[in-house]
Amino acid sequence: MSRADSERGRLRRAFAAGATVVAVVVAGGCASPVRTDVRAFHQWPEGVERSYRLSRSPERAASLEFAEYDRIVGQALEQAGFFPSATPRFDVRYDVGVEQRVVVFADPGPVFVPSIGYGSGGWGWGGGLRMVYPIGGMPAAPVVFDRRLRIEIDERSPARRVWEGTAVSSGATGDLTVVLPLMARSLLQDFPGPSGVTRRVELPLPDARSTPAPGGASGAPTPASPASGGTR
C-alpha cells in the first residue's frame, strides 16, 4: 500500500469518527419516550363497580407534595374506570420512590478528526488530521434516576388483596411530577391486565409548550426487553 493510500484510509476513518461524534450529539437532543416496565398480580372480581378511596397516612395527608401525587394517581385510576366514593368497594394505597446512580464509562481516549481550513501562507485550502477528545472534553459521568411506583388495591368486604402492581423506569430526570403520570397510566393500562406478566409500555412525554388534555395518547405494551439509552 502506498503512502497516499494509507493517508486516504486514515482520513476516511477520521471522517467516520467525526460523524459518529456528531450523530451522538444530535441523538442526545431528540425527544424520547418514557419506557416503563410493569407487572401486576391479581385476583380481580369481575362485574363489580370500581369505587375507591385513597388510603393515606396522617403525614401524607398533610403533605402538599403527596397531594399532587394523589391527584396524578387518582387521574390514572379514573382513566382505568375507577371513581372516588364516600362508600367505596376498594381501598387503594400507593408508594413512590426515586434512586440516583452514576453511570461510569471507560476513558475513550482521543479521537482523530479531519482538520480543514484556509492556509495563511497563500490562497488555497489545506487539510490534515488533529487529535481531540470528544466534544466537551472527557465525557462527564451521566446521572440516571431509577423511578418506582407501586399500587395496591384491597377489597373492603370481604377484606382481601385483589390487585397489586409495580412500575419501574429509568431516565435523566428524577422529577416525579413529570414521569409519574406516564408511569401510573402504564401500570393501569388495560386494567386489570395479565397477572404475573412483565410488560414494557412506552408513552411519549407531553409537549412542554402545551397542556395535555385528560385521557391523552396511550401507548401499546410490548414484551419487556433490556433498557435502552435515550429515555427520560
mmCIF file of C-alpha atoms in Angstrom:
data_model
loop_
_atom_site.group_PDB
_atom_site.id
_atom_site.type_symbol
_atom_site.label_atom_id
_atom_site.label_comp_id
_atom_site.label_asym_id
_atom_site.label_seq_id
_atom_site.Cartn_x
_atom_site.Cartn_y
_atom_site.Cartn_z
ATOM 1 C CA MET A 1 0.000 0.000 0.000
ATOM 2 C CA SER A 2 1.360 3.408 -0.991
ATOM 3 C CA ARG A 3 1.747 6.279 1.452
ATOM 4 C CA ALA A 4 -1.052 8.173 -0.343
ATOM 5 C CA ASP A 5 -3.437 5.219 0.028
ATOM 6 C CA SER A 6 -2.561 4.947 3.704
ATOM 7 C CA GLU A 7 -3.233 8.658 4.232
ATOM 8 C CA ARG A 8 -6.585 8.410 2.422
ATOM 9 C CA GLY A 9 -7.555 5.477 4.651
ATOM 10 C CA ARG A 10 -6.664 7.484 7.763
ATOM 11 C CA LEU A 11 -8.772 10.396 6.520
ATOM 12 C CA ARG A 12 -11.761 8.123 5.861
ATOM 13 C CA ARG A 13 -11.540 6.675 9.375
ATOM 14 C CA ALA A 14 -11.217 10.161 10.835
ATOM 15 C CA PHE A 15 -14.281 11.390 8.972
ATOM 16 C CA ALA A 16 -16.211 8.347 10.213
ATOM 17 C CA ALA A 17 -15.154 9.066 13.808
ATOM 18 C CA GLY A 18 -16.192 12.692 13.474
ATOM 19 C CA ALA A 19 -19.579 11.681 12.031
ATOM 20 C CA THR A 20 -20.116 9.317 14.954
ATOM 21 C CA VAL A 21 -19.497 12.085 17.489
ATOM 22 C CA VAL A 22 -21.928 14.400 15.670
ATOM 23 C CA ALA A 23 -24.573 11.662 15.487
ATOM 24 C CA VAL A 24 -24.342 11.051 19.232
ATOM 25 C CA VAL A 25 -24.759 14.757 19.970
ATOM 26 C CA VAL A 26 -27.737 15.074 17.623
ATOM 27 C CA ALA A 27 -29.413 11.938 19.016
ATOM 28 C CA GLY A 28 -28.956 13.200 22.567
ATOM 29 C CA GLY A 29 -31.051 16.258 21.728
ATOM 30 C CA CYS A 30 -34.006 14.303 20.360
ATOM 31 C CA ALA A 31 -37.139 13.739 22.384
ATOM 32 C CA SER A 32 -37.645 10.216 23.635
ATOM 33 C CA PRO A 33 -40.477 8.290 25.284
ATOM 34 C CA VAL A 34 -40.706 7.127 28.869
ATOM 35 C CA ARG A 35 -40.228 3.350 28.882
ATOM 36 C CA THR A 36 -41.831 1.664 31.880
ATOM 37 C CA ASP A 37 -41.653 -1.999 32.861
ATOM 38 C CA VAL A 38 -44.865 -3.020 34.615
ATOM 39 C CA ARG A 39 -46.035 -6.195 36.336
ATOM 40 C CA ALA A 40 -49.210 -6.916 38.286
ATOM 41 C CA PHE A 41 -50.611 -9.837 40.275
ATOM 42 C CA HIS A 42 -54.334 -10.021 40.824
ATOM 43 C CA GLN A 43 -57.450 -11.981 41.648
ATOM 44 C CA TRP A 44 -59.795 -9.353 40.340
ATOM 45 C CA PRO A 45 -63.543 -9.815 40.956
ATOM 46 C CA GLU A 46 -65.391 -9.433 37.681
ATOM 47 C CA GLY A 47 -68.549 -7.425 37.247
ATOM 48 C CA VAL A 48 -68.176 -5.108 40.261
ATOM 49 C CA GLU A 49 -68.209 -1.329 40.408
ATOM 50 C CA ARG A 50 -64.802 0.257 40.694
ATOM 51 C CA SER A 51 -65.463 2.711 43.502
ATOM 52 C CA TYR A 52 -62.379 3.535 45.544
ATOM 53 C CA ARG A 53 -60.813 5.613 48.259
ATOM 54 C CA LEU A 54 -57.154 6.513 48.609
ATOM 55 C CA SER A 55 -55.749 5.343 51.954
ATOM 56 C CA ARG A 56 -53.177 7.812 53.324
ATOM 57 C CA SER A 57 -51.183 8.148 56.498
ATOM 58 C CA PRO A 58 -51.657 11.384 58.501
ATOM 59 C CA GLU A 59 -48.180 12.507 57.374
ATOM 60 C CA ARG A 60 -49.046 12.071 53.715
ATOM 61 C CA ALA A 61 -52.458 13.648 54.161
ATOM 62 C CA ALA A 62 -50.702 16.837 55.339
ATOM 63 C CA SER A 63 -48.102 16.817 52.534
ATOM 64 C CA LEU A 64 -48.530 19.162 49.572
ATOM 65 C CA GLU A 65 -46.139 17.004 47.553
ATOM 66 C CA PHE A 66 -48.242 13.879 48.096
ATOM 67 C CA ALA A 67 -51.398 15.858 47.391
ATOM 68 C CA GLU A 68 -50.029 16.288 43.860
ATOM 69 C CA TYR A 69 -49.156 12.587 43.644
ATOM 70 C CA ASP A 70 -52.688 11.754 44.880
ATOM 71 C CA ARG A 71 -54.092 13.793 42.018
ATOM 72 C CA ILE A 72 -51.852 12.055 39.464
ATOM 73 C CA VAL A 73 -52.643 8.520 40.684
ATOM 74 C CA GLY A 74 -56.349 9.357 41.006
ATOM 75 C CA GLN A 75 -56.425 10.593 37.425
ATOM 76 C CA ALA A 76 -54.843 7.338 36.203
ATOM 77 C CA LEU A 77 -57.340 5.305 38.257
ATOM 78 C CA GLU A 78 -60.251 7.183 36.720
ATOM 79 C CA GLN A 79 -58.850 6.551 33.235
ATOM 80 C CA ALA A 80 -58.899 2.838 34.187
ATOM 81 C CA GLY A 81 -62.606 3.017 35.095
ATOM 82 C CA PHE A 82 -62.429 3.804 38.830
ATOM 83 C CA PHE A 83 -64.299 6.598 40.578
ATOM 84 C CA PRO A 84 -63.896 8.042 44.099
ATOM 85 C CA SER A 85 -66.668 7.330 46.593
ATOM 86 C CA ALA A 86 -67.518 8.008 50.241
ATOM 87 C CA THR A 87 -68.665 4.364 50.467
ATOM 88 C CA PRO A 88 -66.047 2.638 48.294
ATOM 89 C CA ARG A 89 -65.708 -1.022 47.445
ATOM 90 C CA PHE A 90 -61.897 -0.764 47.282
ATOM 91 C CA ASP A 91 -59.115 0.871 49.274
ATOM 92 C CA VAL A 92 -56.144 1.981 47.179
ATOM 93 C CA ARG A 93 -52.627 2.536 48.500
ATOM 94 C CA TYR A 94 -49.569 3.581 46.551
ATOM 95 C CA ASP A 95 -45.898 4.253 47.140
ATOM 96 C CA VAL A 96 -43.325 6.092 45.030
ATOM 97 C CA GLY A 97 -39.548 6.252 45.103
ATOM 98 C CA VAL A 98 -36.551 7.628 43.223
ATOM 99 C CA GLU A 99 -32.939 6.471 43.463
ATOM 100 C CA GLN A 100 -29.989 8.211 41.830
ATOM 101 C CA ARG A 101 -26.968 6.454 40.370
ATOM 102 C CA VAL A 102 -23.975 7.465 38.276
ATOM 103 C CA VAL A 103 -23.072 5.588 35.106
ATOM 104 C CA VAL A 104 -19.289 5.442 34.673
ATOM 105 C CA PHE A 105 -17.770 4.948 31.227
ATOM 106 C CA ALA A 106 -14.212 3.926 30.450
ATOM 107 C CA ASP A 107 -11.894 6.629 29.056
ATOM 108 C CA PRO A 108 -12.478 6.515 25.281
ATOM 109 C CA GLY A 109 -9.126 8.169 24.556
ATOM 110 C CA PRO A 110 -8.509 10.780 21.869
ATOM 111 C CA VAL A 111 -10.322 10.895 18.541
ATOM 112 C CA PHE A 112 -8.632 11.803 15.252
ATOM 113 C CA VAL A 113 -10.818 14.146 13.216
ATOM 114 C CA PRO A 114 -10.231 15.905 9.911
ATOM 115 C CA SER A 115 -8.970 19.489 10.086
ATOM 116 C CA ILE A 116 -9.756 21.638 7.058
ATOM 117 C CA GLY A 117 -9.183 25.377 6.774
ATOM 118 C CA TYR A 118 -7.714 28.280 4.886
ATOM 119 C CA GLY A 119 -3.948 28.262 4.663
ATOM 120 C CA SER A 120 -2.397 31.515 5.897
ATOM 121 C CA GLY A 121 0.607 31.165 3.611
ATOM 122 C CA GLY A 122 -1.366 31.914 0.462
ATOM 123 C CA TRP A 123 -4.569 31.203 -1.407
ATOM 124 C CA GLY A 124 -5.852 27.687 -1.132
ATOM 125 C CA TRP A 125 -7.195 25.140 1.331
ATOM 126 C CA GLY A 126 -5.217 22.774 3.500
ATOM 127 C CA GLY A 127 -6.217 19.582 5.249
ATOM 128 C CA GLY A 128 -4.959 17.101 7.759
ATOM 129 C CA LEU A 129 -5.690 15.306 10.978
ATOM 130 C CA ARG A 130 -5.753 16.614 14.532
ATOM 131 C CA MET A 131 -6.127 14.777 17.799
ATOM 132 C CA VAL A 132 -9.021 15.873 20.044
ATOM 133 C CA TYR A 133 -11.020 14.496 22.917
ATOM 134 C CA PRO A 134 -14.789 14.119 22.487
ATOM 135 C CA ILE A 135 -16.866 17.309 22.490
ATOM 136 C CA GLY A 136 -16.788 18.884 25.927
ATOM 137 C CA GLY A 137 -13.557 17.154 26.871
ATOM 138 C CA MET A 138 -13.659 13.947 28.833
ATOM 139 C CA PRO A 139 -17.248 12.691 28.979
ATOM 140 C CA ALA A 140 -18.973 13.500 32.242
ATOM 141 C CA ALA A 141 -20.451 10.549 34.084
ATOM 142 C CA PRO A 142 -24.208 10.838 33.482
ATOM 143 C CA VAL A 143 -26.655 10.642 36.365
ATOM 144 C CA VAL A 144 -29.529 8.173 35.943
ATOM 145 C CA PHE A 145 -32.665 8.133 38.066
ATOM 146 C CA ASP A 146 -34.423 4.849 38.822
ATOM 147 C CA ARG A 147 -38.130 5.573 39.431
ATOM 148 C CA ARG A 148 -40.630 3.233 41.072
ATOM 149 C CA LEU A 149 -44.394 3.207 41.593
ATOM 150 C CA ARG A 150 -46.339 0.531 43.469
ATOM 151 C CA ILE A 151 -50.130 0.387 43.751
ATOM 152 C CA GLU A 152 -52.110 -1.980 45.986
ATOM 153 C CA ILE A 153 -55.880 -2.434 45.858
ATOM 154 C CA ASP A 154 -57.792 -4.152 48.669
ATOM 155 C CA GLU A 155 -61.436 -5.135 48.610
ATOM 156 C CA ARG A 156 -63.158 -3.947 51.772
ATOM 157 C CA SER A 157 -65.750 -6.728 52.090
ATOM 158 C CA PRO A 158 -64.613 -9.413 52.184
ATOM 159 C CA ALA A 159 -61.303 -7.914 53.323
ATOM 160 C CA ARG A 160 -58.640 -9.169 50.900
ATOM 161 C CA ARG A 161 -55.967 -8.038 48.486
ATOM 162 C CA VAL A 162 -57.268 -8.253 44.917
ATOM 163 C CA TRP A 163 -54.640 -6.388 42.870
ATOM 164 C CA GLU A 164 -51.048 -5.204 43.257
ATOM 165 C CA GLY A 165 -48.682 -3.871 40.651
ATOM 166 C CA THR A 166 -45.268 -2.281 40.260
ATOM 167 C CA ALA A 167 -43.911 0.063 37.596
ATOM 168 C CA VAL A 168 -40.211 0.880 37.192
ATOM 169 C CA SER A 169 -38.447 3.186 34.762
ATOM 170 C CA SER A 170 -35.051 4.845 34.419
ATOM 171 C CA GLY A 171 -34.084 8.128 32.846
ATOM 172 C CA ALA A 172 -32.411 11.507 33.058
ATOM 173 C CA THR A 173 -34.967 13.142 35.358
ATOM 174 C CA GLY A 174 -35.920 12.413 38.949
ATOM 175 C CA ASP A 175 -38.895 14.793 38.841
ATOM 176 C CA LEU A 176 -41.877 12.587 39.623
ATOM 177 C CA THR A 177 -44.357 15.267 38.590
ATOM 178 C CA VAL A 178 -43.034 14.777 35.043
ATOM 179 C CA VAL A 179 -42.829 10.974 34.780
ATOM 180 C CA LEU A 180 -45.340 9.724 37.382
ATOM 181 C CA PRO A 181 -48.414 10.431 35.192
ATOM 182 C CA LEU A 182 -46.946 8.233 32.453
ATOM 183 C CA MET A 183 -45.841 5.503 34.872
ATOM 184 C CA ALA A 184 -49.280 5.378 36.523
ATOM 185 C CA ARG A 185 -51.033 5.199 33.158
ATOM 186 C CA SER A 186 -48.649 2.455 32.028
ATOM 187 C CA LEU A 187 -49.231 0.399 35.181
ATOM 188 C CA LEU A 188 -53.035 0.661 34.973
ATOM 189 C CA GLN A 189 -53.285 0.273 31.217
ATOM 190 C CA ASP A 190 -55.801 -2.424 30.147
ATOM 191 C CA PHE A 191 -56.708 -2.938 33.813
ATOM 192 C CA PRO A 192 -56.555 -5.457 35.450
ATOM 193 C CA GLY A 193 -54.192 -6.788 32.779
ATOM 194 C CA PRO A 194 -52.427 -10.151 32.709
ATOM 195 C CA SER A 195 -51.350 -11.493 36.102
ATOM 196 C CA GLY A 196 -47.662 -12.189 36.712
ATOM 197 C CA VAL A 197 -46.507 -10.943 33.289
ATOM 198 C CA THR A 198 -43.876 -8.227 32.846
ATOM 199 C CA ARG A 199 -44.666 -5.795 30.043
ATOM 200 C CA ARG A 200 -42.923 -2.756 28.658
ATOM 201 C CA VAL A 201 -45.054 0.285 27.897
ATOM 202 C CA GLU A 202 -43.766 3.322 26.024
ATOM 203 C CA LEU A 203 -45.543 6.664 26.302
ATOM 204 C CA PRO A 204 -44.346 9.991 24.889
ATOM 205 C CA LEU A 205 -43.558 12.886 27.163
ATOM 206 C CA PRO A 206 -46.096 15.695 26.761
ATOM 207 C CA ASP A 207 -45.019 18.783 24.868
ATOM 208 C CA ALA A 208 -43.777 21.250 27.474
ATOM 209 C CA ARG A 209 -45.253 24.114 25.432
ATOM 210 C CA SER A 210 -48.816 22.857 25.772
ATOM 211 C CA THR A 211 -51.006 21.353 28.472
ATOM 212 C CA PRO A 212 -52.094 17.795 27.606
ATOM 213 C CA ALA A 213 -55.810 17.100 27.670
ATOM 214 C CA PRO A 214 -57.088 14.388 30.044
ATOM 215 C CA GLY A 215 -57.032 10.937 28.511
ATOM 216 C CA GLY A 216 -54.283 11.787 26.003
ATOM 217 C CA ALA A 217 -52.411 9.452 23.727
ATOM 218 C CA SER A 218 -51.885 5.954 25.024
ATOM 219 C CA GLY A 219 -49.020 3.611 24.324
ATOM 220 C CA ALA A 220 -49.055 -0.003 23.315
ATOM 221 C CA PRO A 221 -47.474 -2.527 25.682
ATOM 222 C CA THR A 222 -44.659 -4.660 24.348
ATOM 223 C CA PRO A 223 -42.741 -7.564 25.883
ATOM 224 C CA ALA A 224 -40.060 -6.355 28.290
ATOM 225 C CA SER A 225 -36.561 -6.059 26.882
ATOM 226 C CA PRO A 226 -33.256 -4.705 28.191
ATOM 227 C CA ALA A 227 -33.481 -0.989 28.809
ATOM 228 C CA SER A 228 -32.013 1.157 26.078
ATOM 229 C CA GLY A 229 -30.472 4.598 26.245
ATOM 230 C CA GLY A 230 -32.107 7.899 25.442
ATOM 231 C CA THR A 231 -35.057 7.669 27.812
ATOM 232 C CA ARG A 232 -36.352 10.369 30.050
#
